[in-house]
Short mmCIF file of C-alpha atoms in Angstrom, two decimals:
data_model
loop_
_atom_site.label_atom_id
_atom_site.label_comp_id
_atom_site.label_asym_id
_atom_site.label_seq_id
_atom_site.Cartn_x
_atom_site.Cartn_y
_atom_site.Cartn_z
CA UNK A 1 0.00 0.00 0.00
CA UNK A 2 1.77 3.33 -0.82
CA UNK A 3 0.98 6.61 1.93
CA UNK A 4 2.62 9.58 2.25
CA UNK A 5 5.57 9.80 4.35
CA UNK A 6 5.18 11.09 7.48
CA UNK A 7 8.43 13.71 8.80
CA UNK A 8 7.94 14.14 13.21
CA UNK A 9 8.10 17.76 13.79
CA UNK A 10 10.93 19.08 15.92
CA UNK A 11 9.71 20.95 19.49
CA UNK A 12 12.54 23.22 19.82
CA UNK A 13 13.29 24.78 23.86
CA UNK A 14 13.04 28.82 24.54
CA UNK A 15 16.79 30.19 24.16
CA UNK A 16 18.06 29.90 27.39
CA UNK A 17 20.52 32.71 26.71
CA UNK A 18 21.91 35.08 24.12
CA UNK A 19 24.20 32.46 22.59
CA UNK A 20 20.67 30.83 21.49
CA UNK A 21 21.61 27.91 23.46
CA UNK A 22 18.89 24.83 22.79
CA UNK A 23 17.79 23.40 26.58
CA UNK A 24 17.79 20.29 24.12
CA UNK A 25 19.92 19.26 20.75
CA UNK A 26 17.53 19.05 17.71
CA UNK A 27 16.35 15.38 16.82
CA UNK A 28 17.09 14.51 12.98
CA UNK A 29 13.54 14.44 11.32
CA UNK A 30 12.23 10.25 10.90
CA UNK A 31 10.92 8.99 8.32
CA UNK A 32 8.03 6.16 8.85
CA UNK A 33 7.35 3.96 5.51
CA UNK A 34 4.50 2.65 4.59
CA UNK A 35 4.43 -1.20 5.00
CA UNK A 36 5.14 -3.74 2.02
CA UNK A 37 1.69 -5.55 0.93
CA UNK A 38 1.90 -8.81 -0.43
CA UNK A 39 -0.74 -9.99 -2.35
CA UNK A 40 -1.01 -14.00 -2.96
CA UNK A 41 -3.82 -15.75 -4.46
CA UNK A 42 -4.57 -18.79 -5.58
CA UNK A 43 -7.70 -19.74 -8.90
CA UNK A 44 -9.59 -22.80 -9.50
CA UNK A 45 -9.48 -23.48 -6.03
CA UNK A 46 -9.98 -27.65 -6.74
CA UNK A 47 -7.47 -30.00 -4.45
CA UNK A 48 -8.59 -30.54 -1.15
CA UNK A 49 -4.80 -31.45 -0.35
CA UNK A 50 -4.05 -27.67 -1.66
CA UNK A 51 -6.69 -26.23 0.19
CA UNK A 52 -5.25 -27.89 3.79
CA UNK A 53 -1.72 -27.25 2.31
CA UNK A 54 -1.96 -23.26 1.65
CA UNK A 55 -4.06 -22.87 4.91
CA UNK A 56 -1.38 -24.27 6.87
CA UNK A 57 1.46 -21.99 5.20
CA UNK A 58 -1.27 -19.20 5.88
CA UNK A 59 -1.11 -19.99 9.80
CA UNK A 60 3.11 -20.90 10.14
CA UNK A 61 3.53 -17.26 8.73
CA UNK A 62 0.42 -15.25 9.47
CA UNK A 63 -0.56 -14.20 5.86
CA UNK A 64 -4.59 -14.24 4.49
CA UNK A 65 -4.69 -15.51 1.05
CA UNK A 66 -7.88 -14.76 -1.89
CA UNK A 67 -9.18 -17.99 -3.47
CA UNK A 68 -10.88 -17.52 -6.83
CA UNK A 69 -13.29 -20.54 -6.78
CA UNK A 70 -14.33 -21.88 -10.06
CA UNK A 71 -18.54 -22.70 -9.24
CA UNK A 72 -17.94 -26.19 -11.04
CA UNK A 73 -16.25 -27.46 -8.62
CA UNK A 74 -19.41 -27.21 -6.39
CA UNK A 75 -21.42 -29.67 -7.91
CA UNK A 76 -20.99 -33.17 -8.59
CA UNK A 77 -20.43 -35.11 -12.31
CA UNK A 78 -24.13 -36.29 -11.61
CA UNK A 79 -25.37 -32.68 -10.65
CA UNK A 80 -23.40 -30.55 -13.51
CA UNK A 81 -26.87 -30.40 -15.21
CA UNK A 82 -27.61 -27.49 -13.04
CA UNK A 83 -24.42 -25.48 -15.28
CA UNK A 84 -24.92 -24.00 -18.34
CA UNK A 85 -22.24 -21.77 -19.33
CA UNK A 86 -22.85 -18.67 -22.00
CA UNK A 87 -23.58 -20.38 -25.69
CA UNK A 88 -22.46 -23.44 -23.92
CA UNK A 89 -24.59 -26.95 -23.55
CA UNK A 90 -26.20 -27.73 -19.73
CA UNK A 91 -23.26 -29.77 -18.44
CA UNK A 92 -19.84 -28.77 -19.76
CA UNK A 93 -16.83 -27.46 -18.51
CA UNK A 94 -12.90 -26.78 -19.88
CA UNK A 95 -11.92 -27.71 -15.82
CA UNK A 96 -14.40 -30.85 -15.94
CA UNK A 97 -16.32 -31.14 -11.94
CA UNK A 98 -16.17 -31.94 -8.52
CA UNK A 99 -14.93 -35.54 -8.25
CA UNK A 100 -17.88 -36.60 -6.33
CA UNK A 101 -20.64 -35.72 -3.49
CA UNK A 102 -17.99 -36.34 -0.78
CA UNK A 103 -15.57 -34.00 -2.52
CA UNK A 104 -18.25 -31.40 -2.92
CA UNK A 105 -18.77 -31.53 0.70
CA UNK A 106 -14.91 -31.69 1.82
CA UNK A 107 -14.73 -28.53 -0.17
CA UNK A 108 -17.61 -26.48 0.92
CA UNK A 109 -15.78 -27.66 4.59
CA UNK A 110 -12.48 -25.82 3.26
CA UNK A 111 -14.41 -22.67 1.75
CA UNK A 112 -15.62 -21.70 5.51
CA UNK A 113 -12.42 -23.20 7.30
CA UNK A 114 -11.06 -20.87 5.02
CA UNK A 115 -12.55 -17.84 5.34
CA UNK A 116 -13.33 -18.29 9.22
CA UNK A 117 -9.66 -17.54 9.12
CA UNK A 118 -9.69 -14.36 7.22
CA UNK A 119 -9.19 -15.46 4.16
CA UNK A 120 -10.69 -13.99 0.69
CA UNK A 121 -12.75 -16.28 -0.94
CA UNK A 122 -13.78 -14.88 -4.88
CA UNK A 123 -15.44 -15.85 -7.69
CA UNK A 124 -13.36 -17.39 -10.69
CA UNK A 125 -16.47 -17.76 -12.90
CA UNK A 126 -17.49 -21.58 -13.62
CA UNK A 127 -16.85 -23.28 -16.52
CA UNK A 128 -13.07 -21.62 -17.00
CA UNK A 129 -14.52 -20.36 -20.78
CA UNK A 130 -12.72 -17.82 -22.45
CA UNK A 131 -14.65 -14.73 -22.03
CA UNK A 132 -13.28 -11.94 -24.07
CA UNK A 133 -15.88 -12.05 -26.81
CA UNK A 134 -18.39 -12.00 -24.33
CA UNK A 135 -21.09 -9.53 -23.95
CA UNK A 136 -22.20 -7.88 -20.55
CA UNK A 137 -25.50 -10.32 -20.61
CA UNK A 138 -22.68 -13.29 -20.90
CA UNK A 139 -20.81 -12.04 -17.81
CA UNK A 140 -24.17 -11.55 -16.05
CA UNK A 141 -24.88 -14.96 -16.96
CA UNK A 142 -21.94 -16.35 -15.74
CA UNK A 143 -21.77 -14.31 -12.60
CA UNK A 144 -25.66 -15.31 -12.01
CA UNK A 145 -24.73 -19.22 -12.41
CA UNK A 146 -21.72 -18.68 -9.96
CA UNK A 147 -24.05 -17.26 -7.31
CA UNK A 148 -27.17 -20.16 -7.69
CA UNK A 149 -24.55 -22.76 -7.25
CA UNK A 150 -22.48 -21.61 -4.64
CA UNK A 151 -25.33 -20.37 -2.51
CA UNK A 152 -27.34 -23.45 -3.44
CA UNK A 153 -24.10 -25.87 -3.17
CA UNK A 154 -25.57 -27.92 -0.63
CA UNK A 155 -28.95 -28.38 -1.83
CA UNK A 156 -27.93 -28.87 -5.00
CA UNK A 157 -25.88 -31.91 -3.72
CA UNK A 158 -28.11 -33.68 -1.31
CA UNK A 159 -25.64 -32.67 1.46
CA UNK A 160 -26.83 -31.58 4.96
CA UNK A 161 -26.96 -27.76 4.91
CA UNK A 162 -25.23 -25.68 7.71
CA UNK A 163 -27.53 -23.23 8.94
CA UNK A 164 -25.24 -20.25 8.53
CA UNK A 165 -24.95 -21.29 4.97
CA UNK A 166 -26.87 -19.16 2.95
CA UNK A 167 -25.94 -15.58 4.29
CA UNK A 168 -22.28 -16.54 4.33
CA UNK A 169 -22.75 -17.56 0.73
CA UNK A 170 -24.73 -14.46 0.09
CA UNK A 171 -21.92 -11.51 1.11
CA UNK A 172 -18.58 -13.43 1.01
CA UNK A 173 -17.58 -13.58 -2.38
CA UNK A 174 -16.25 -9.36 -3.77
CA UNK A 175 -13.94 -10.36 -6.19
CA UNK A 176 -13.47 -11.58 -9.50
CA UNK A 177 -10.96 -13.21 -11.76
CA UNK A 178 -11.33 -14.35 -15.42
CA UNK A 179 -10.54 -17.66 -16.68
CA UNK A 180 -7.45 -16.76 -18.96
CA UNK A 181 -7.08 -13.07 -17.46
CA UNK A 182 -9.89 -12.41 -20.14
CA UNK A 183 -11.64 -9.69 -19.99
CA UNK A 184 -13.49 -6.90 -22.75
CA UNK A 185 -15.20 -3.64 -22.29
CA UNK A 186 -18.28 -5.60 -21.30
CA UNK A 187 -17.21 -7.27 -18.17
CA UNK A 188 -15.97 -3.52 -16.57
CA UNK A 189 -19.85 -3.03 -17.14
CA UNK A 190 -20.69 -6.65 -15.47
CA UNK A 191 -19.29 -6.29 -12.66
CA UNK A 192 -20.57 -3.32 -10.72
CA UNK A 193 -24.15 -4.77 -11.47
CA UNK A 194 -23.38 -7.90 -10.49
CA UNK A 195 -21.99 -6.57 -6.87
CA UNK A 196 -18.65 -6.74 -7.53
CA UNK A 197 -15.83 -4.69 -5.46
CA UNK A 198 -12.95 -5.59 -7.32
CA UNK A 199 -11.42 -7.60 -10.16
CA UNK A 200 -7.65 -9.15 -10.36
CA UNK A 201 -7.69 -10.05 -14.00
CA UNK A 202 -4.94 -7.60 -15.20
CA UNK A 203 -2.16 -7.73 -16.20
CA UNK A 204 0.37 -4.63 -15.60
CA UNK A 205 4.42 -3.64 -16.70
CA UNK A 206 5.16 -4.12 -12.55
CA UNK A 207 4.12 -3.33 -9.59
CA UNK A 208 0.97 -0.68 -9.14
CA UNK A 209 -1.95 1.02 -6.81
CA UNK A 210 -4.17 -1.06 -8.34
CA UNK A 211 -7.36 2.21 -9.29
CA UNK A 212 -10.51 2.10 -8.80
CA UNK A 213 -12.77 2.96 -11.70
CA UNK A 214 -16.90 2.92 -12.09
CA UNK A 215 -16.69 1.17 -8.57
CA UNK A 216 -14.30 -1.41 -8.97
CA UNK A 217 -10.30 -1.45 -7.85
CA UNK A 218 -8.66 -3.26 -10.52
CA UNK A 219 -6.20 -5.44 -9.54
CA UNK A 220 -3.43 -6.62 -11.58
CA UNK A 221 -0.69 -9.40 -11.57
CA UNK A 222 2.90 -7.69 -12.31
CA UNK A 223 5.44 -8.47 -15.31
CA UNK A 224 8.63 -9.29 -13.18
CA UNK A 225 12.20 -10.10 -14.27
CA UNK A 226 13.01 -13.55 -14.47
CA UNK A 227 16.09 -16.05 -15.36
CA UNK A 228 19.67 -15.14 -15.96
CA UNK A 229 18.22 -12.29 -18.47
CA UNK A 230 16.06 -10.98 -16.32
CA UNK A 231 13.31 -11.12 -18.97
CA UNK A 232 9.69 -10.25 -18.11
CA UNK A 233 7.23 -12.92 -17.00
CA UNK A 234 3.65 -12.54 -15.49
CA UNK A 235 4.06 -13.07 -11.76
CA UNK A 236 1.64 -16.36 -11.78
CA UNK A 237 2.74 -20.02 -11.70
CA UNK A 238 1.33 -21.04 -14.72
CA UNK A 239 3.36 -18.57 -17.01
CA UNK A 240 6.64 -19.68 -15.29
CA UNK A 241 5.69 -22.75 -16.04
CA UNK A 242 5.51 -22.28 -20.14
CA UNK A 243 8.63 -20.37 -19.52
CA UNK A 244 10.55 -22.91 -17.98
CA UNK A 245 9.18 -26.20 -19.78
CA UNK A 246 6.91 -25.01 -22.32
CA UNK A 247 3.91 -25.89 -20.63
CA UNK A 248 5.17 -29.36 -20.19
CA UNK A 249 6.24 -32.00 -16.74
CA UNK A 250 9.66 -31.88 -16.07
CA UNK A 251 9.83 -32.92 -13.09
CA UNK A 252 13.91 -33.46 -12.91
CA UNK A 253 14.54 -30.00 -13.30
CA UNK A 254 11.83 -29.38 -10.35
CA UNK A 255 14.76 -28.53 -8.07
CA UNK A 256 16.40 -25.81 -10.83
CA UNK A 257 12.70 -24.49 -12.00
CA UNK A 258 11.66 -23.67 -7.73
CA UNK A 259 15.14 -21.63 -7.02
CA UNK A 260 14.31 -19.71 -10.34
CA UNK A 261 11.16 -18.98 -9.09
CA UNK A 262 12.09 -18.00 -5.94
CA UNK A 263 15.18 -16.04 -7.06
CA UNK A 264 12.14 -13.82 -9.38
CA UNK A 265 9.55 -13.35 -6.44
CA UNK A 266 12.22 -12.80 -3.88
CA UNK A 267 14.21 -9.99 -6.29
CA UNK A 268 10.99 -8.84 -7.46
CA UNK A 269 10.01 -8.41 -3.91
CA UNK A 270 13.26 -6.79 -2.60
CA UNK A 271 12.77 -4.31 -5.33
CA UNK A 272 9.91 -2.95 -3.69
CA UNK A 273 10.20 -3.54 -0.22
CA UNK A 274 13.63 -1.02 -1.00
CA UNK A 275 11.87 1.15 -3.11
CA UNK A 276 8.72 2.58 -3.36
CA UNK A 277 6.82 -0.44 -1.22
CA UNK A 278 4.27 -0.30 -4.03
CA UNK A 279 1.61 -3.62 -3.80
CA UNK A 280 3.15 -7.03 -5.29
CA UNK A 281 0.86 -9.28 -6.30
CA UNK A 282 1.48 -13.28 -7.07
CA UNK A 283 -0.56 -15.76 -8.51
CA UNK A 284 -1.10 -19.20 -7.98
CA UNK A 285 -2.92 -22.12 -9.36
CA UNK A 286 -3.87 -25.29 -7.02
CA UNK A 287 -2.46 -27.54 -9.98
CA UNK A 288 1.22 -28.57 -9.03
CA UNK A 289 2.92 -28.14 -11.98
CA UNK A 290 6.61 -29.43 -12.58
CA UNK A 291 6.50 -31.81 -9.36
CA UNK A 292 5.07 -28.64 -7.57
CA UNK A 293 8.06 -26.39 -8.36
CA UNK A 294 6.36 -23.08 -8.04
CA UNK A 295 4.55 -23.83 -4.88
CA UNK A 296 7.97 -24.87 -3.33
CA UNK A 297 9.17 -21.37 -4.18
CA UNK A 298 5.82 -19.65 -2.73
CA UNK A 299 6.55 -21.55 0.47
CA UNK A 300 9.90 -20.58 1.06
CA UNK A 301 9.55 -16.98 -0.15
CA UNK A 302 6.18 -16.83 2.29
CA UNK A 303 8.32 -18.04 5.17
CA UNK A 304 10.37 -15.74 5.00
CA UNK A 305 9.26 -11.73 3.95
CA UNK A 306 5.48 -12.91 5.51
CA UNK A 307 6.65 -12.79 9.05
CA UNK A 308 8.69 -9.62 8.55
CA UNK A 309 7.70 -6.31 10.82
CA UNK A 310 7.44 -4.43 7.59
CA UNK A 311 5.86 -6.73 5.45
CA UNK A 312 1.89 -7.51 5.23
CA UNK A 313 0.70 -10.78 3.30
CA UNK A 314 -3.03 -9.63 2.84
CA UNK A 315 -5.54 -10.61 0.65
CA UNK A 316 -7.48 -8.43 -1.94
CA UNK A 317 -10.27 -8.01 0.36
CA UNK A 318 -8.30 -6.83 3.38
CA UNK A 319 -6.26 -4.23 1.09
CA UNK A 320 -9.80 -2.94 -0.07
CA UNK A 321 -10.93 -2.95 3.74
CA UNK A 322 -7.48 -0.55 4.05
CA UNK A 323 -8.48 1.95 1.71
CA UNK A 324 -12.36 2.04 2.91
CA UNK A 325 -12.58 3.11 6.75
CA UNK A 326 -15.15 1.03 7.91
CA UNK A 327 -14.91 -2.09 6.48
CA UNK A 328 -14.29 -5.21 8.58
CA UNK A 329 -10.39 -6.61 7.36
CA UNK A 330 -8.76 -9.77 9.34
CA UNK A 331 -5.68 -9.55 11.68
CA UNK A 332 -2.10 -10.24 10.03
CA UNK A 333 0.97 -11.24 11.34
CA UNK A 334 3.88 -10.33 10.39
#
């Protein structure tokens, strides 16, 4: 988050005497910078195993994390009737379903685990389509199918329904991320209408104050240097990934692919944190690609600049809570 620095004025004593003595020397002026955000989040949101496993980074360090939840993977291969995506047949998906009832259930468990411990939980559409030919009555599609299902999750699935359910469902989710990081003109017009706060589907030249325009702070993932080159890459796992292997397993070079990774967030981080402390943002996918490489290198780089004094891990929602006096935001360490 950037603020203004702040310069302590200097109380000066009465001259004690005609040599303009000061009854106390003059303090040099400090400076108090603003704290480095760190921004982590995670889309799809499928693995149970992922879901315990960035939790329990989330508590060893004290960071809160935003999950973009893909809506398919709240209802069962026998219940994916109920989805119909935008020009798209009742039933179908890119990211296929839940794998079953029971993993419907375990994952509705993780959702509230989740954000009972201040986490972010947002909206990642449904059926992962590609939506930058999409008109605004697409998006509003889409976003209305995201909200049945997740509010009607339970029902839906013939599992027993928590009481709290349905006004947790109904004011958790703020935030939005496209499938692809695509967007057009006529999802900036979704959004507001569909209750949207933000959206963290952009994609900027490095770190930014992420603006807020026709209601919604837009959020975007950084270019940061990368390799022995230092050549640009989108700070998200899946685009180191096609860097490093072309999109494909290599799971010898897991070892070589996680310090490269780390080396980028940690350099990209130091930049800031000895700079101008502007937001950095990182993205994450539960899928571990190349033997889980990149979550290796979010692990150790979360270990160690989460806990710092200076340094806040937040989520989207909490950074938005910062900005708007007011709003409710969840404790960090750190």
């Amino acid at each position: 988050m950037l603020r203004s620095y702040r310069v302590l004025a200097i109380s000066l004593a009465s001259l004690a005497s005609a040599n303009a003595a000061f009854a106390d020397p003059p303090r040099s002026p400090t400076v108090w910078p603003a704290k480095q955000v760190v921004l982590v989040s995670f889309d799809a949101a499928r693995e149970i195993s992922q879901w315990q496993r960035s939790r329990a980074l989330a508590k060893r360090t004290g960071a809160h994390f935003t999950y973009f939840l893909s809506c398919v993977f709240l209802v069962s291969p026998e219940t994916r009737l109920h989805y119909a995506g935008p020009g798209k047949a009742a039933g179908k998906s890119n990211v296929g379903f839940g794998a079953s009832k029971q993993d419907v259930a375990d994952r509705l468990e993780q959702v509230q685990l989740a954000a009972a411990e201040g986490h972010d939980i947002g909206s990642h559409a449904c059926g992962h389509f590609d939506g930058k030919d999409w008109s605004k009555a697409d998006w509003l599609a889409e976003f209305a199918s995201a909200r049945r299902i997740f509010e009607n999750a339970y029902a839906i699935n013939g599992i027993q329904e928590p009481a709290s359910w349905r006004d947790f469902a109904r004011h958790t989710v703020t935030g939005f991320r496209a499938p692809y990081l695509a967007t057009d003109k006529a999802l900036y017009e979704a959004l507001p209408e569909a209750g949207f706060e933000y959206d963290a589907s952009g994609v900027s030249s490095g770190p930014v104050v992420p603006p807020t325009l026709n209601d919604i702070t837009r959020f975007a993932l950084p270019l940061i240097p990368e390799g022995d080159k230092a050549k640009p890459v989108v700070a998200m796992d899946y685009n180191l990934y096609v860097r490093h292997s072309g999109g494909t397993e290599k799971p010898a070079m897991a070892d070589a692919f996680t310090e490269r990774a780390y080396q980028a967030f940690r350099a990209a981080f130091e930049a800031q944190y000895n700079g101008k402390r502007l937001p950095l943002e990182l993205g994450f996918h539960f899928t571990l690609m190349n033997d889980g490489a990149y979550w290796n290198a979010l692990e150790r780089f979360a270990g160690e600049v989460c806990v710092m004094p200076q340094v806040e891990c937040i989520s989207f929602r909490d950074y938005l809570a910062r900005q708007r006096p007011g709003q409710a935001q969840a404790a960090v360490g750190g």
